[in-house]
mmCIF file of C-alpha atoms in Angstrom:
data_model
loop_
_atom_site.group_PDB
_atom_site.id
_atom_site.type_symbol
_atom_site.label_atom_id
_atom_site.label_comp_id
_atom_site.label_asym_id
_atom_site.label_seq_id
_atom_site.Cartn_x
_atom_site.Cartn_y
_atom_site.Cartn_z
ATOM 1 C CA MET A 1 44.954 1.413 -83.515
ATOM 2 C CA PRO A 2 42.195 -1.231 -84.186
ATOM 3 C CA GLU A 3 38.640 -0.121 -84.996
ATOM 4 C CA GLU A 4 36.192 0.078 -81.791
ATOM 5 C CA PRO A 5 33.763 -2.637 -81.531
ATOM 6 C CA PRO A 6 30.165 -1.903 -82.645
ATOM 7 C CA GLY A 7 28.775 0.754 -79.944
ATOM 8 C CA VAL A 8 31.471 1.989 -78.721
ATOM 9 C CA GLU A 9 33.061 5.181 -78.998
ATOM 10 C CA GLU A 10 36.206 6.012 -77.360
ATOM 11 C CA ILE A 11 38.277 3.290 -75.197
ATOM 12 C CA ARG A 12 40.004 5.361 -73.008
ATOM 13 C CA VAL A 13 42.950 4.946 -70.751
ATOM 14 C CA ARG A 14 44.503 6.465 -67.020
ATOM 15 C CA PHE A 15 40.763 8.253 -67.666
ATOM 16 C CA PRO A 16 39.501 10.176 -64.094
ATOM 17 C CA VAL A 17 36.994 7.231 -62.972
ATOM 18 C CA ASP A 18 33.951 7.788 -61.423
ATOM 19 C CA ASP A 19 33.336 5.726 -58.963
ATOM 20 C CA GLU A 20 29.409 5.322 -58.372
ATOM 21 C CA GLU A 21 30.193 4.739 -62.392
ATOM 22 C CA LEU A 22 32.240 1.706 -61.771
ATOM 23 C CA SER A 23 31.332 0.248 -59.282
ATOM 24 C CA ARG A 24 27.655 -0.437 -60.835
ATOM 25 C CA LEU A 25 29.870 -2.106 -63.678
ATOM 26 C CA HIS A 26 32.068 -4.112 -61.718
ATOM 27 C CA ALA A 27 28.193 -5.276 -60.327
ATOM 28 C CA GLU A 28 26.578 -5.900 -63.261
ATOM 29 C CA ALA A 29 29.453 -7.646 -64.882
ATOM 30 C CA PHE A 30 30.356 -9.435 -61.934
ATOM 31 C CA ASP A 31 27.263 -10.540 -61.228
ATOM 32 C CA HIS A 32 27.182 -9.293 -57.577
ATOM 33 C CA GLU A 33 24.848 -6.537 -55.677
ATOM 34 C CA PHE A 34 26.137 -2.652 -55.748
ATOM 35 C CA GLU A 35 28.581 -1.663 -53.732
ATOM 36 C CA LEU A 36 30.069 1.317 -53.755
ATOM 37 C CA THR A 37 33.225 1.423 -54.168
ATOM 38 C CA PRO A 38 36.189 4.117 -54.112
ATOM 39 C CA TRP A 39 37.845 3.352 -57.448
ATOM 40 C CA SER A 40 39.197 6.449 -57.862
ATOM 41 C CA GLU A 41 41.158 6.342 -54.725
ATOM 42 C CA ARG A 42 42.854 2.746 -55.041
ATOM 43 C CA LEU A 43 43.293 2.646 -57.865
ATOM 44 C CA ALA A 44 45.381 6.153 -57.365
ATOM 45 C CA ARG A 45 47.086 4.091 -55.531
ATOM 46 C CA HIS A 46 47.889 0.970 -56.236
ATOM 47 C CA SER A 47 47.312 0.554 -60.121
ATOM 48 C CA ARG A 48 50.097 0.922 -62.712
ATOM 49 C CA SER A 49 46.969 2.008 -65.479
ATOM 50 C CA TRP A 50 43.515 1.166 -66.373
ATOM 51 C CA ALA A 51 41.429 1.717 -69.665
ATOM 52 C CA GLY A 52 37.765 1.913 -70.452
ATOM 53 C CA ALA A 53 35.898 1.840 -72.907
ATOM 54 C CA PHE A 54 32.734 4.089 -73.410
ATOM 55 C CA ALA A 55 29.665 3.999 -75.671
ATOM 56 C CA GLY A 56 26.751 7.091 -75.447
ATOM 57 C CA GLY A 57 28.360 8.471 -72.614
ATOM 58 C CA ARG A 58 28.282 4.870 -70.358
ATOM 59 C CA LEU A 59 31.804 3.028 -68.827
ATOM 60 C CA VAL A 60 30.657 -0.404 -71.207
ATOM 61 C CA GLY A 61 33.726 -1.888 -69.939
ATOM 62 C CA PHE A 62 37.211 -1.259 -68.228
ATOM 63 C CA VAL A 63 40.056 -3.403 -66.773
ATOM 64 C CA HIS A 64 43.115 -2.412 -64.919
ATOM 65 C CA ALA A 65 46.874 -3.712 -63.685
ATOM 66 C CA VAL A 66 48.510 -3.415 -60.115
ATOM 67 C CA TRP A 67 52.091 -3.603 -60.149
ATOM 68 C CA ASP A 68 54.538 -4.677 -57.459
ATOM 69 C CA GLY A 69 57.143 -0.485 -58.371
ATOM 70 C CA GLY A 70 58.941 -2.363 -60.847
ATOM 71 C CA LYS A 71 58.880 -5.086 -63.829
ATOM 72 C CA HIS A 72 54.945 -6.794 -63.035
ATOM 73 C CA ALA A 73 52.391 -5.934 -63.368
ATOM 74 C CA PHE A 74 48.882 -8.359 -62.612
ATOM 75 C CA LEU A 75 45.871 -7.453 -64.579
ATOM 76 C CA LEU A 76 42.360 -7.280 -62.656
ATOM 77 C CA ASP A 77 39.206 -5.917 -62.124
ATOM 78 C CA THR A 78 38.362 -7.014 -66.525
ATOM 79 C CA ALA A 79 34.048 -5.827 -66.093
ATOM 80 C CA VAL A 80 32.217 -6.156 -69.674
ATOM 81 C CA ALA A 81 28.574 -4.720 -69.733
ATOM 82 C CA PRO A 82 26.314 -7.639 -70.382
ATOM 83 C CA ASP A 83 25.081 -6.076 -72.918
ATOM 84 C CA MET A 84 28.125 -5.101 -74.889
ATOM 85 C CA GLY A 85 29.074 -8.725 -74.772
ATOM 86 C CA ARG A 86 30.981 -10.884 -76.732
ATOM 87 C CA ARG A 87 31.488 -7.815 -79.251
ATOM 88 C CA GLY A 88 35.614 -7.184 -78.546
ATOM 89 C CA VAL A 89 35.332 -5.001 -75.288
ATOM 90 C CA GLY A 90 37.251 -6.985 -73.083
ATOM 91 C CA GLY A 91 39.790 -7.008 -75.788
ATOM 92 C CA ARG A 92 39.982 -4.136 -76.987
ATOM 93 C CA VAL A 93 40.665 -2.535 -73.227
ATOM 94 C CA VAL A 94 43.140 -5.267 -72.389
ATOM 95 C CA ALA A 95 44.916 -4.374 -75.532
ATOM 96 C CA ALA A 96 44.535 -0.740 -74.349
ATOM 97 C CA LEU A 97 46.230 -1.279 -70.983
ATOM 98 C CA THR A 98 49.026 -3.397 -72.423
ATOM 99 C CA GLU A 99 50.108 -0.832 -74.805
ATOM 100 C CA ASP A 100 50.253 1.893 -72.602
ATOM 101 C CA LEU A 101 52.160 -0.260 -70.261
ATOM 102 C CA ARG A 102 54.515 -1.369 -72.768
ATOM 103 C CA GLY A 103 56.218 2.462 -72.227
ATOM 104 C CA SER A 104 55.387 2.762 -68.253
ATOM 105 C CA GLY A 105 58.580 -0.064 -67.509
ATOM 106 C CA VAL A 106 56.674 -2.543 -67.255
ATOM 107 C CA GLU A 107 58.007 -6.121 -68.728
ATOM 108 C CA TRP A 108 56.267 -9.068 -67.089
ATOM 109 C CA LEU A 109 51.650 -8.416 -67.019
ATOM 110 C CA HIS A 110 50.182 -11.263 -65.060
ATOM 111 C CA VAL A 111 46.578 -12.903 -64.878
ATOM 112 C CA ASP A 112 45.018 -15.544 -63.055
ATOM 113 C CA TYR A 113 42.182 -16.630 -64.625
ATOM 114 C CA GLU A 114 39.140 -19.834 -64.765
ATOM 115 C CA PRO A 115 38.752 -22.214 -66.988
ATOM 116 C CA HIS A 116 36.511 -20.373 -68.961
ATOM 117 C CA LEU A 117 38.481 -18.012 -70.124
ATOM 118 C CA GLU A 118 41.578 -19.391 -71.460
ATOM 119 C CA ARG A 119 40.104 -18.657 -74.316
ATOM 120 C CA PHE A 120 39.457 -14.531 -74.422
ATOM 121 C CA TYR A 121 43.549 -14.581 -72.591
ATOM 122 C CA ARG A 122 44.998 -17.124 -74.854
ATOM 123 C CA GLN A 123 43.360 -16.174 -78.142
ATOM 124 C CA ALA A 124 41.502 -12.856 -77.823
ATOM 125 C CA CYS A 125 44.219 -11.542 -75.831
ATOM 126 C CA GLY A 126 48.304 -12.842 -75.874
ATOM 127 C CA PHE A 127 48.506 -14.658 -73.099
ATOM 128 C CA GLY A 128 51.176 -17.706 -72.837
ATOM 129 C CA PRO A 129 49.814 -20.341 -70.352
ATOM 130 C CA THR A 130 52.358 -20.514 -67.135
ATOM 131 C CA ARG A 131 51.432 -22.166 -63.198
ATOM 132 C CA ALA A 132 50.005 -19.916 -60.657
ATOM 133 C CA GLY A 133 49.305 -21.063 -57.112
ATOM 134 C CA LEU A 134 46.048 -18.999 -54.813
ATOM 135 C CA LEU A 135 45.644 -19.363 -51.505
ATOM 136 C CA ARG A 136 42.630 -18.412 -49.969
ATOM 137 C CA LEU A 137 42.795 -16.526 -46.670
ATOM 138 C CA ARG A 138 39.354 -16.837 -45.995
#
C-alpha cells in the first residue's frame, strides 16, 4: 500500500462516521455554512463504500460512492480539509475507495467534475474521459 500523505496517519474504509465531524469537513472543503447532516444514515442507506483520511485523530479527507445495487457506483463528495490540500490526501482516499469497490462486485465507477478538477480526476485518480449530461431540477 502506498505511503500516506504528509500529516496523514491513517486511511480508513467504511469507518464509523461522526456526523458533526464530517459535516464540518464538508463545509470547510466546499466553502459553505456548517449544517449538521445525517451522514451515517445516508451512507448506510445509499453508499456502497466510503473512505476517510485522518491526521491527529481528525478527519481531513473523505469520499464515498453511491451505487445502483449492481455494477455501477458514483463517486461523490470528495472533500479535503483546506489546510491539508495539495498533499495527496484526495488521491489517497479515492484510491482506498476504489480498491474497496474492486472486491465488491462493482464494475464501473463514475465521476462528474468541474473543468478545474480534470487534472485531479484524470491524472491523479486515473479516470478516463466520458460524456455526461446534467439536468437541474430546481
